[in-house]
Short mmCIF file of C-alpha atoms in Angstrom, two decimals:
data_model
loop_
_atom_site.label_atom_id
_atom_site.label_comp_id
_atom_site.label_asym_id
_atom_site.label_seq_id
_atom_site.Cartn_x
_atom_site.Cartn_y
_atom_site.Cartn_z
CA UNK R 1 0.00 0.00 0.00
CA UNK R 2 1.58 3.38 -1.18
CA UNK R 3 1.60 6.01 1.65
CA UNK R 4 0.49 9.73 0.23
CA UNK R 5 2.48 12.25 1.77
CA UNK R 6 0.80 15.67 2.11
CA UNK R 7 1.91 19.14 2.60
CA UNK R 8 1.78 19.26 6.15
CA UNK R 9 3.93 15.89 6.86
CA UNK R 10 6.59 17.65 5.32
CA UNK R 11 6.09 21.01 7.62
CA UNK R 12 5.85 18.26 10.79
CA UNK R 13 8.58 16.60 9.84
CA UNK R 14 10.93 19.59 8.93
CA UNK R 15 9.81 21.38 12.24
CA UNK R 16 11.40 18.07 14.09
CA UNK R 17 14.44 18.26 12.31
CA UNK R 18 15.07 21.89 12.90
CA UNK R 19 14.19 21.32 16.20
CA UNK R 20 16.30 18.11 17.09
CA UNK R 21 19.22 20.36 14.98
CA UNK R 22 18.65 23.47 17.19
CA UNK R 23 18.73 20.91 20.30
CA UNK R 24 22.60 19.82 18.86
CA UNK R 25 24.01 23.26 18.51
CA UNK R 26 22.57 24.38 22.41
CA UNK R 27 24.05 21.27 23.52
CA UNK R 28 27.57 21.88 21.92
CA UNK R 29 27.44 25.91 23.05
CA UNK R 30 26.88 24.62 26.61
CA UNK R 31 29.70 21.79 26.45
CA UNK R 32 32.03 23.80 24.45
CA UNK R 33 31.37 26.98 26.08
CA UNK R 34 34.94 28.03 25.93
CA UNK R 35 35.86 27.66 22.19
CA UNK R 36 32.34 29.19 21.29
CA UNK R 37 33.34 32.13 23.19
CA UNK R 38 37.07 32.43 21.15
CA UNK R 39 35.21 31.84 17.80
CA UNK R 40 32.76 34.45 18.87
CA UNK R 41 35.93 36.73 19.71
CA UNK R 42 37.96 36.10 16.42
CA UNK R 43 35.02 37.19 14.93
CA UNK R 44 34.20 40.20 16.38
CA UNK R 45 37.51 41.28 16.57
CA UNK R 46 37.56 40.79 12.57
CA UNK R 47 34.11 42.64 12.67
CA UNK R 48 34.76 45.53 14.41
CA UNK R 49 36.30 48.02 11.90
CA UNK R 50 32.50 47.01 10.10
CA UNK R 51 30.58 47.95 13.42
CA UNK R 52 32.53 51.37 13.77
CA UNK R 53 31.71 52.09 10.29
CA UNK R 54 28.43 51.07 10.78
CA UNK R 55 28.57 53.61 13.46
CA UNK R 56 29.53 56.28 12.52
CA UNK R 57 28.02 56.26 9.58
CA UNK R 58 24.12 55.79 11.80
CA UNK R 59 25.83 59.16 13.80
CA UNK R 60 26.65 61.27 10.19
CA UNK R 61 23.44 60.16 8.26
CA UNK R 62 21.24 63.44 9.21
CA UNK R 63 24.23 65.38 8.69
CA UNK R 64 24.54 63.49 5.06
CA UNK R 65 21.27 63.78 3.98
CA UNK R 66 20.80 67.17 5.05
CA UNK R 67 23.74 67.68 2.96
CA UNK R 68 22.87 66.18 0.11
CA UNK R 69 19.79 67.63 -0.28
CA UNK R 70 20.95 71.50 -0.17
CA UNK R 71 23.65 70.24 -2.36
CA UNK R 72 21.49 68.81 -5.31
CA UNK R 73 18.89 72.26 -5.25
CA UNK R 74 21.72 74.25 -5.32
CA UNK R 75 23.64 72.06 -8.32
CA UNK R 76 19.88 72.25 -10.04
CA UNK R 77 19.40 76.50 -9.40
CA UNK R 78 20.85 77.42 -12.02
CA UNK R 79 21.00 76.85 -15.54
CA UNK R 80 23.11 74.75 -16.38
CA UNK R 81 21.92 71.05 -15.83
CA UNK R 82 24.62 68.54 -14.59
CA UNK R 83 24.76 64.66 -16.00
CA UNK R 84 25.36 63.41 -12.44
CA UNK R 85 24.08 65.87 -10.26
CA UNK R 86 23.21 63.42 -7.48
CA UNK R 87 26.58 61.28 -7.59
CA UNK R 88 28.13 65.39 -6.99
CA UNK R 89 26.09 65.86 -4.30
CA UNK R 90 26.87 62.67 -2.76
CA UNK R 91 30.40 63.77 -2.66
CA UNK R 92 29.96 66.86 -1.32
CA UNK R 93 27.60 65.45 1.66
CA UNK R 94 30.36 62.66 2.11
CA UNK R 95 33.21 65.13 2.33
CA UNK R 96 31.11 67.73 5.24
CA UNK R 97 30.37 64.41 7.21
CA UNK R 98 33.58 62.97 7.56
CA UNK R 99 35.19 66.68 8.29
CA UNK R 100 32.88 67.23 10.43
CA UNK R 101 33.13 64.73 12.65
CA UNK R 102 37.12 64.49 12.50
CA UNK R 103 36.65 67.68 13.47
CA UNK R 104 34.71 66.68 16.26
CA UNK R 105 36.95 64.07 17.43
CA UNK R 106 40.44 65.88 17.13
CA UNK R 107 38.66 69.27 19.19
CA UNK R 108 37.54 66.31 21.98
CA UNK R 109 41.02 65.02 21.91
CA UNK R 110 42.83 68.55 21.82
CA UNK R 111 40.67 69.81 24.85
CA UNK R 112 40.81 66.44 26.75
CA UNK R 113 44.44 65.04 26.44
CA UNK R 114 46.63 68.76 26.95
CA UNK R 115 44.15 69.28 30.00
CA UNK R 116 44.55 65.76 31.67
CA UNK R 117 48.80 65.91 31.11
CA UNK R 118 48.48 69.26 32.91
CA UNK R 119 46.19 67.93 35.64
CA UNK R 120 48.47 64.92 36.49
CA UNK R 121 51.82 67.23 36.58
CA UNK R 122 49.22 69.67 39.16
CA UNK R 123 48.24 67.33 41.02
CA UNK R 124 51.52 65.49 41.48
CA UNK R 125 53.44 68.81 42.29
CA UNK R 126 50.44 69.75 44.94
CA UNK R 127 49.85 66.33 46.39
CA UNK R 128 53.06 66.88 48.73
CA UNK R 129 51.92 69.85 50.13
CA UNK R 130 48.77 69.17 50.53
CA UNK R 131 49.52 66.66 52.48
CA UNK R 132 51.79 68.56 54.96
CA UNK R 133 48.72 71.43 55.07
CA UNK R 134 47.13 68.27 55.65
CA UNK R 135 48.79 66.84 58.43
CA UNK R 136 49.66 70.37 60.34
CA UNK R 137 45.61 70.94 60.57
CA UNK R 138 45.28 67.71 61.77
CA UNK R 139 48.17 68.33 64.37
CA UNK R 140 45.99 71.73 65.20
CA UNK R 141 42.43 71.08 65.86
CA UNK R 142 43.68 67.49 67.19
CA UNK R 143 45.95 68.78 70.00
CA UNK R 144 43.80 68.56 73.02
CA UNK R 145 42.22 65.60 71.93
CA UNK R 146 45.59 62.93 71.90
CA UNK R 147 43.60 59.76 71.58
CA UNK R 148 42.11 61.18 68.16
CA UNK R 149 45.53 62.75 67.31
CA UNK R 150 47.45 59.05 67.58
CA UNK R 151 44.41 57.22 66.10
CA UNK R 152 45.26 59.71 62.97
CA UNK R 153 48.49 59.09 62.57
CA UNK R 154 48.44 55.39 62.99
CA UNK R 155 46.12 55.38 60.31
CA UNK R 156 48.47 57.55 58.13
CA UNK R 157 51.54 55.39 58.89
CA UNK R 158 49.32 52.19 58.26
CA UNK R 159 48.76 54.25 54.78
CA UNK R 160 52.24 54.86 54.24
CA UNK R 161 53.78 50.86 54.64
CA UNK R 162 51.06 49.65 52.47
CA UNK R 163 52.04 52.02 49.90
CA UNK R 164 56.03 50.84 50.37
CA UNK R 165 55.08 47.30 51.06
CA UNK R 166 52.90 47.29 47.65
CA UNK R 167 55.98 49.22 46.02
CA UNK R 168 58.21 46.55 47.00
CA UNK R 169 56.51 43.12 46.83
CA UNK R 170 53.46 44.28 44.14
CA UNK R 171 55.61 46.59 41.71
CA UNK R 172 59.01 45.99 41.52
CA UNK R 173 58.66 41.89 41.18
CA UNK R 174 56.24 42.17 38.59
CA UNK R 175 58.12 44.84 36.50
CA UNK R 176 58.32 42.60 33.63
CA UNK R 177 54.72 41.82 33.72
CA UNK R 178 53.68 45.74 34.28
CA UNK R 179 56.05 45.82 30.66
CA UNK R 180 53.95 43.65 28.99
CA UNK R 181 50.86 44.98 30.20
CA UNK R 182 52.22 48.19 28.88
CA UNK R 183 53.26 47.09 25.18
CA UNK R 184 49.92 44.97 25.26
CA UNK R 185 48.29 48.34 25.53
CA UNK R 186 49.98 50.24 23.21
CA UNK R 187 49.56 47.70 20.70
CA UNK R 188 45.70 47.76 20.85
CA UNK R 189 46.16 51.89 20.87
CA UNK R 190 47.64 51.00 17.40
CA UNK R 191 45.10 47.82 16.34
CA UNK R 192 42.30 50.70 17.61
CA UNK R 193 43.56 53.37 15.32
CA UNK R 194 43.94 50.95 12.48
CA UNK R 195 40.42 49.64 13.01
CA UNK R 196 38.96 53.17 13.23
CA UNK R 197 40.55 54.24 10.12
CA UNK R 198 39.00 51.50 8.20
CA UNK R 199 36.02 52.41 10.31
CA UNK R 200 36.01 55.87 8.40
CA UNK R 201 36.46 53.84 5.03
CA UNK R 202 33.69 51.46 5.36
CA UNK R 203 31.19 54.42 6.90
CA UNK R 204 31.68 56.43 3.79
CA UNK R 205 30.20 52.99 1.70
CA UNK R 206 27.87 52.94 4.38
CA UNK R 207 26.47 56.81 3.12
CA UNK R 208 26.03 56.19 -0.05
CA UNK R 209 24.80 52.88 -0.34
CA UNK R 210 21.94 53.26 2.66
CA UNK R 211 19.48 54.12 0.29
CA UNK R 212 20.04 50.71 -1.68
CA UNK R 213 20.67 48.70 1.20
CA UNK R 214 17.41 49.74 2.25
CA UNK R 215 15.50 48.97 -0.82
CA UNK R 216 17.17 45.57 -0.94
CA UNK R 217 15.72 44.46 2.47
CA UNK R 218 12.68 46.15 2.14
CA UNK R 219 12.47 43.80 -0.99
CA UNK R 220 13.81 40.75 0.96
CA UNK R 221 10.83 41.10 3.79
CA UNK R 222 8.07 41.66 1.11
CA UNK R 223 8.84 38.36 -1.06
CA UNK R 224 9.08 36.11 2.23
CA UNK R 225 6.21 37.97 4.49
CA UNK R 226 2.66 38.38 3.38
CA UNK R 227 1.32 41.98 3.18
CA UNK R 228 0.02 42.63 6.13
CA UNK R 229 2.76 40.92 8.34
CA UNK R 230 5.55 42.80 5.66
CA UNK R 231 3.92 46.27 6.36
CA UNK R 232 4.15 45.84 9.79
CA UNK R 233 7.68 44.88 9.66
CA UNK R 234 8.25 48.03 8.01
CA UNK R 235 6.51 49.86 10.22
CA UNK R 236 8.25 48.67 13.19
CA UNK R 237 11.79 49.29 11.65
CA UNK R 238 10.78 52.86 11.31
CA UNK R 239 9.46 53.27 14.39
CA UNK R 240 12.83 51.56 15.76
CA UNK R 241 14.99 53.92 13.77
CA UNK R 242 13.01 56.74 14.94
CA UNK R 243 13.78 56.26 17.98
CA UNK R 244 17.21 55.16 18.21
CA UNK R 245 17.86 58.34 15.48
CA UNK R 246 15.67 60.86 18.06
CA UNK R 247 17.20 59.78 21.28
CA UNK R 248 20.67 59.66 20.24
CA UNK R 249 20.87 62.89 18.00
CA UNK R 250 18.98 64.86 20.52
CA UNK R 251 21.09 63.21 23.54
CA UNK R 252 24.07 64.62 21.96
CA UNK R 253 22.96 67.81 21.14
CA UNK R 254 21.48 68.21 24.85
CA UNK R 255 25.29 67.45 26.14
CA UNK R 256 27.00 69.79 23.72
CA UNK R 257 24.99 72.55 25.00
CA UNK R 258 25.13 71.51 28.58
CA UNK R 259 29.38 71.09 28.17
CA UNK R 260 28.73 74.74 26.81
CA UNK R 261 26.98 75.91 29.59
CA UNK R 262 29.47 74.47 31.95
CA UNK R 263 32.26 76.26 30.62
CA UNK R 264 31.06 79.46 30.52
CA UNK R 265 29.89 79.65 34.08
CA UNK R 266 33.40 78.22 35.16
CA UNK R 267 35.58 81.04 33.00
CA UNK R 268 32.75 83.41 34.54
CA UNK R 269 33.77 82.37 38.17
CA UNK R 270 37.39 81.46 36.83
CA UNK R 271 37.55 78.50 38.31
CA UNK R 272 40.81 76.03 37.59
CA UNK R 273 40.42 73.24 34.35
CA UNK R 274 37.48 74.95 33.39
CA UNK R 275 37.72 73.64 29.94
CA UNK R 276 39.20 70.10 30.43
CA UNK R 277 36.20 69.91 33.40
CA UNK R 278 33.15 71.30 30.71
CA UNK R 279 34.64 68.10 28.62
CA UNK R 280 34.02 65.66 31.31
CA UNK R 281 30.70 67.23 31.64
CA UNK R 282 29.00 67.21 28.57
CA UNK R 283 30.76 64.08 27.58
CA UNK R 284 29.44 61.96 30.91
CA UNK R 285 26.08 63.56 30.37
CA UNK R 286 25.53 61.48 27.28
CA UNK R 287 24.73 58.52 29.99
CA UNK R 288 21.00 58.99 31.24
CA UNK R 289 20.05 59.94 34.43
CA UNK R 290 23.64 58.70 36.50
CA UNK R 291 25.59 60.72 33.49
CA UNK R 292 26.31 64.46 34.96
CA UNK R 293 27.18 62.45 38.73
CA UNK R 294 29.69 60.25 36.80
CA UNK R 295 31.50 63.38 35.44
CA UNK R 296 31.09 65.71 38.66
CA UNK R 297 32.64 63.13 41.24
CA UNK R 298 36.51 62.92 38.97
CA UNK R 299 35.56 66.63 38.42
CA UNK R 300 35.24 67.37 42.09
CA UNK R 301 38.33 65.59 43.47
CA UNK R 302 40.36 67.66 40.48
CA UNK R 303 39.03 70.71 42.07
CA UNK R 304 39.51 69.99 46.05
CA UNK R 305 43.31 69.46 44.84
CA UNK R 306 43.30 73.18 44.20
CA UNK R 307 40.69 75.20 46.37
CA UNK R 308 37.80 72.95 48.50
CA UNK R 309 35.68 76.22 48.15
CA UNK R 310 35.26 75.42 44.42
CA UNK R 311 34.64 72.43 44.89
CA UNK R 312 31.50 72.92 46.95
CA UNK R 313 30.20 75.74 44.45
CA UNK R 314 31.15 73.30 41.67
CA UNK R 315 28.87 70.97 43.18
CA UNK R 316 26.19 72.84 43.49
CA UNK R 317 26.53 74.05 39.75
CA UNK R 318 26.45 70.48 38.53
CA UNK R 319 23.31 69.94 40.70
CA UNK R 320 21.98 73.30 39.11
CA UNK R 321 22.57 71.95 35.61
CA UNK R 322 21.44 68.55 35.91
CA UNK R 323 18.03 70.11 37.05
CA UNK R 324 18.10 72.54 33.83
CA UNK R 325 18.65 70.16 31.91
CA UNK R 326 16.13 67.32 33.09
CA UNK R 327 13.35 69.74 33.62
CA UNK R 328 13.91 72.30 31.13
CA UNK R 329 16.81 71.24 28.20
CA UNK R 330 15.81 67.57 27.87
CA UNK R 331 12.38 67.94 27.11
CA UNK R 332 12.52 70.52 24.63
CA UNK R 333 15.41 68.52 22.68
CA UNK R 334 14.35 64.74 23.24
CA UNK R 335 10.46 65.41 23.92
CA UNK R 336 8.96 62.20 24.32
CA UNK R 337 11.31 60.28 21.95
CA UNK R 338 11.14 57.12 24.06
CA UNK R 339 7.88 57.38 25.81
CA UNK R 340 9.50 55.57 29.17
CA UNK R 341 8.50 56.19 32.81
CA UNK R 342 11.39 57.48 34.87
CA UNK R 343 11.14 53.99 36.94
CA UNK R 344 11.96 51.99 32.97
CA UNK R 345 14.63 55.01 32.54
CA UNK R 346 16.56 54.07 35.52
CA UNK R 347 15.69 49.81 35.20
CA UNK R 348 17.28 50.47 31.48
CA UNK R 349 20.44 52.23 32.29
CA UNK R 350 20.95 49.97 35.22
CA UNK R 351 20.34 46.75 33.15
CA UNK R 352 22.35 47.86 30.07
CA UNK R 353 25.44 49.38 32.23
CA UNK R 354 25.63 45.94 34.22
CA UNK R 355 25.45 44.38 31.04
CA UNK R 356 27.17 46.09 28.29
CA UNK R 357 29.13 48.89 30.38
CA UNK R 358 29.09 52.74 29.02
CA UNK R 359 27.84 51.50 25.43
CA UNK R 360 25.32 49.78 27.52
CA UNK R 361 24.29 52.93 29.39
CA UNK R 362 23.75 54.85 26.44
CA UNK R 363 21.84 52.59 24.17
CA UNK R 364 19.81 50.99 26.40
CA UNK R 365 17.14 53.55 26.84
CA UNK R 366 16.17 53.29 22.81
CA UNK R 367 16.29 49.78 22.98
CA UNK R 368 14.17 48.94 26.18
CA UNK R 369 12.08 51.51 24.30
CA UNK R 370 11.13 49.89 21.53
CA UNK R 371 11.35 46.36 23.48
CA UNK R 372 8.60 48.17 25.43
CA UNK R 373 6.49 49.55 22.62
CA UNK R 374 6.41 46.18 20.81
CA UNK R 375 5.14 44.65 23.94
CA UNK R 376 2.64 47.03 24.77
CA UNK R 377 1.75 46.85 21.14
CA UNK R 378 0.59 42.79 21.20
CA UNK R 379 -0.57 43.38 24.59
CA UNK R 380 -2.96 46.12 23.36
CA UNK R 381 -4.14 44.12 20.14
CA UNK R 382 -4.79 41.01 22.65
CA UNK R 383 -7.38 42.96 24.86
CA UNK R 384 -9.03 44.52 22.21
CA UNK R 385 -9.37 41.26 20.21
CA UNK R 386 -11.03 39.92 23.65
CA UNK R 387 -13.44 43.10 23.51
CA UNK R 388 -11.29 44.78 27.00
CA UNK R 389 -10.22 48.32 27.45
CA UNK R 390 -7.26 48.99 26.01
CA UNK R 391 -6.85 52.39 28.44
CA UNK R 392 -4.68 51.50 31.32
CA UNK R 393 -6.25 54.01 33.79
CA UNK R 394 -9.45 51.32 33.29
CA UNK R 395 -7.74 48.87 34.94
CA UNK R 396 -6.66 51.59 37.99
CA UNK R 397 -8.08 51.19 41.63
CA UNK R 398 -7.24 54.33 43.52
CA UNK R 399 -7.63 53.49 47.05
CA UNK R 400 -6.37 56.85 48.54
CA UNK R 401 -8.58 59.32 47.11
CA UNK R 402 -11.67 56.78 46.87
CA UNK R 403 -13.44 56.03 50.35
CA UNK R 404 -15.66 52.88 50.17
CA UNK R 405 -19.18 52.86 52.06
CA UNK R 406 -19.29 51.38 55.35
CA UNK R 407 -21.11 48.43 55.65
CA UNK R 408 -23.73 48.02 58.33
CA UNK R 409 -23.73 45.27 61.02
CA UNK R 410 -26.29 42.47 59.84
CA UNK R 411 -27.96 41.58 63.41
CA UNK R 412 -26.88 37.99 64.61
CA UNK R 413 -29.57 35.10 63.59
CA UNK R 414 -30.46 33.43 66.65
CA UNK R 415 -30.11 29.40 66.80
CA UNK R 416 -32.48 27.60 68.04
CA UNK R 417 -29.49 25.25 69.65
CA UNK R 418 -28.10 28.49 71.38
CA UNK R 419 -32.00 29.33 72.77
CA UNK R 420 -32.85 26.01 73.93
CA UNK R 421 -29.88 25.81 76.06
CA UNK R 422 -29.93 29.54 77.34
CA UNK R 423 -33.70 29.15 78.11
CA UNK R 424 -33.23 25.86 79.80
CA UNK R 425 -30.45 27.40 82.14
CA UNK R 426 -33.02 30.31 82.78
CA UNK R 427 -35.75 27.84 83.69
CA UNK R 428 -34.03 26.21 86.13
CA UNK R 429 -32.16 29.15 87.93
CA UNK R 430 -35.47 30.89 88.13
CA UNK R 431 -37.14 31.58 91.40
CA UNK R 432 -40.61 31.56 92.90
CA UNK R 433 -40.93 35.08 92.89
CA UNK R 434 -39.68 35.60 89.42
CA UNK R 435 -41.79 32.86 87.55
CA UNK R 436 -45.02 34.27 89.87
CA UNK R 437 -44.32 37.70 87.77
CA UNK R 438 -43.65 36.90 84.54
CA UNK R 439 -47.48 35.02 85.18
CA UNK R 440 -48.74 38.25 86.17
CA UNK R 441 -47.57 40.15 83.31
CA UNK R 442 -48.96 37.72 81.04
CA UNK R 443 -45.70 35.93 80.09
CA UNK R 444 -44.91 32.56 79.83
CA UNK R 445 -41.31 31.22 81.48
CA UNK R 446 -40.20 30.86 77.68
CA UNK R 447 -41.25 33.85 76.65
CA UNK R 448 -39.66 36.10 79.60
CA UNK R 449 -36.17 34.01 79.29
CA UNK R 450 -36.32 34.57 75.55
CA UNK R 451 -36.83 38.68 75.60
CA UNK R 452 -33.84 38.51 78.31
CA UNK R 453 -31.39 37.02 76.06
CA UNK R 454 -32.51 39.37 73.01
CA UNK R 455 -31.73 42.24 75.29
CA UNK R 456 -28.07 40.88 76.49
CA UNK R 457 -27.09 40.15 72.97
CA UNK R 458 -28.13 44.09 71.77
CA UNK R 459 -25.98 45.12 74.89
CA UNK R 460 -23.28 43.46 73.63
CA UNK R 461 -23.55 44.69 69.95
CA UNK R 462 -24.13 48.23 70.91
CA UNK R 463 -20.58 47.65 73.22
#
């Protein structure tokens, strides 16, 4: 007998062999955790000049296609009518973009590195006497108080054979390992560099070719999707790029203007590092809601080196800034790019700096965004396929501002088990006198025990 195969055998039985395969390759990742995690290396590390184009060309694109745009009208103004008029405005946008931002990075660099040298030689050449200004206040305000005075300076001398023990036995025996460390570094300075310029190469394919790359996947998810599911595909991958675009540009204009701001107030006050300190500042303040504390703390210590008194109006500047900005700067710039509570804000930039570190910090707002929006998204078609509110303030019981009606005490029912016995307790610790005058008043000895009880158990509810 000859076994007809239909359509969906084949779907059953190619679901259990993807399934059994996807089974092998979790199994092997788990045993051969190791080696999966050096392949996965090799291959980022030959990846990475690709993500930094990738990058940096994402950072450049409004920049680009602003660009290119004023470049073509201005090509077509006039009369004379170029062959490749787009290709020369390509080149024009691709030229701004990448001058711009080495621009950019060489003024970060130039304001950052002179600054820091200079810091280091400060603070090494103040350090000293600090510490003897240091020491002879302690020796002052300490000098009627000699148990506080020798618990000081036992912790100081603790502090100072740690330091020459660590010199001695940490340092000096691992000199050759410090050495390696050292070259090791340098050599990924010069792998980064090398990477970065490539970087630049591969973002400048990146510019040009977005629009094509685009229409290529866009063509990919309509031949394998049906319509509907295609057009919301499409739909979501603008809504993701909106985001990621709105948060990111507006993030960095937001700290640009806040590193501004900082700067100008310290030359105003002329306070020390003013421009090496702004840097810090509007740099750190990329990272959501911990970003401006991140910067102020190095900030701060660079300052109580010099004069403490700066230091405390230097805090309270930062404070005054991070307000500004939060209340004032970030929503005009950013609006409601993500639409995130501040509770998600701060469970995002938590998550994604335990995770991923500062990259993690900074992108982790636009992703838990649109993690969020999908969600709320299926969630939302769910109810109102099940004919529920969508709303969420339906499904909100306020139980401050909302007082609920007090309930009145329902009167106990009487048992007849409870009556029997009180009544036959009555009957029998009745006297004479006081069966003679419930007769008189026309009651029986049931009758007077039972309106007795009724009026002990309303005594009791009334207490």
């Amino acid at each position: 007998m000859k076994i007809k195969l239909e359509k969906q055998h084949y779907q059953w039985g190619l679901t259990a062999f993807l399934v059994i395969v996807c089974c092998f390759i979790v199994f092997f990742i788990l045993y051969r955790f190791d080696s999966v995690g050096h392949i996965l290396g090799k291959i980022g590390d030959a990846i990475e000049p690709l993500v930094y184009g990738m990058i940096m060309a994402y950072l450049l694109c409004p920049i680009y296609n602003f660009t290119v745009s004023r470049s073509y009208s201005l090509i077509n103004k006039g009369k004379y009518k170029f062959k490749h008029d787009l290709t020369l405005a390509k080149v024009v946008g691709t030229i701004i973009s990448i001058a711009i931002l080495l621009v950019a990075i060489a003024g970060v660099l130039w304001m950052i590195i002179p600054g820091l040298f200079d810091s280091i030689i400060k603070v090494i050449d103040l350090l000293p006497g600090a510490m003897k200004s240091f020491t002879s206040w302690v020796d002052v305000k300490f000098a009627n108080l000699p148990v506080a005075k020798d618990y000081l300076d036992q912790i100081s001398n603790n502090i100072t054979e740690y330091a020459i023990d660590f010199a001695t036995n940490t340092i000096l025996p691992n000199s050759g390992n410090m050495a390696a460390a050292i070259s090791g570094t340098v050599f990924g300075a010069i792998g980064f560099f090398m990477n970065f310029l490539i970087g630049i190469i591969v973002c400048v394919y990146f510019l040009n070719i977005k629009d094509t790359l685009a229409a290529q996947a866009k063509k990919i998810i309509v031949a394998h999707f049906k319509e509907r599911t295609a057009a919301e595909i499409l739909e979501g991958a603008e809504y993701t790029n909106k985001t990621f675009g709105g948060f990111i540009s507006g993030k960095i204009i937001d700290s640009i203007i806040i590193g501004i701001l900082c700067f100008i107030l310290m030359s105003i006050f002329g306070w020390e590092y003013s421009l090496l300190i702004s840097c810090i500042i509007g740099i750190t303040n990329i990272i959501p809601f911990f970003g401006p504390f991140i910067g102020a703390i190095p900030s701060a210590l660079l300052l109580l080196m010099v004069n403490p008194m700066h230091c405390l109006y230097f805090i309270i500047l930062v404070i005054a800034l991070q307000q500004f900005d939060g209340n004032i700067l970030g929503p005009k710039i950013l609006g409601d790019s993500t639409g995130l509570g501040s509770f998600w804000v701060l469970f995002a930039v938590l998550l994604g700096g335990g995770l991923f570190g500062f990259v993690g910090m900074v992108v982790s707002i636009p992703v838990f965004a649109v993690i969020y929006a999908y969600c709320a998204r299926a969630l939302n078609r769910r109810l109102a396929k099940r004919g529920f509110s969508t709303n969420t303030l339906d499904y909100k019981v306020d139980k401050y501002r909302t007082r609920k009606p007090r309930q009145k005490r329902s009167k106990p029912v009487l048992r007849d088990d409870v009556i029997n016995a009180y009544v036959k307790d009555e009957v029998t610790e009745m006297t004479d006198e006081e069966i003679q005058q419930a007769e008189e008043e026309g009651h029986t000895i049931m009758e007077a025990t039972l309106v007795e009880f009724r009026d002990q158990e309303n005594t009791q509810d009334k207490k």
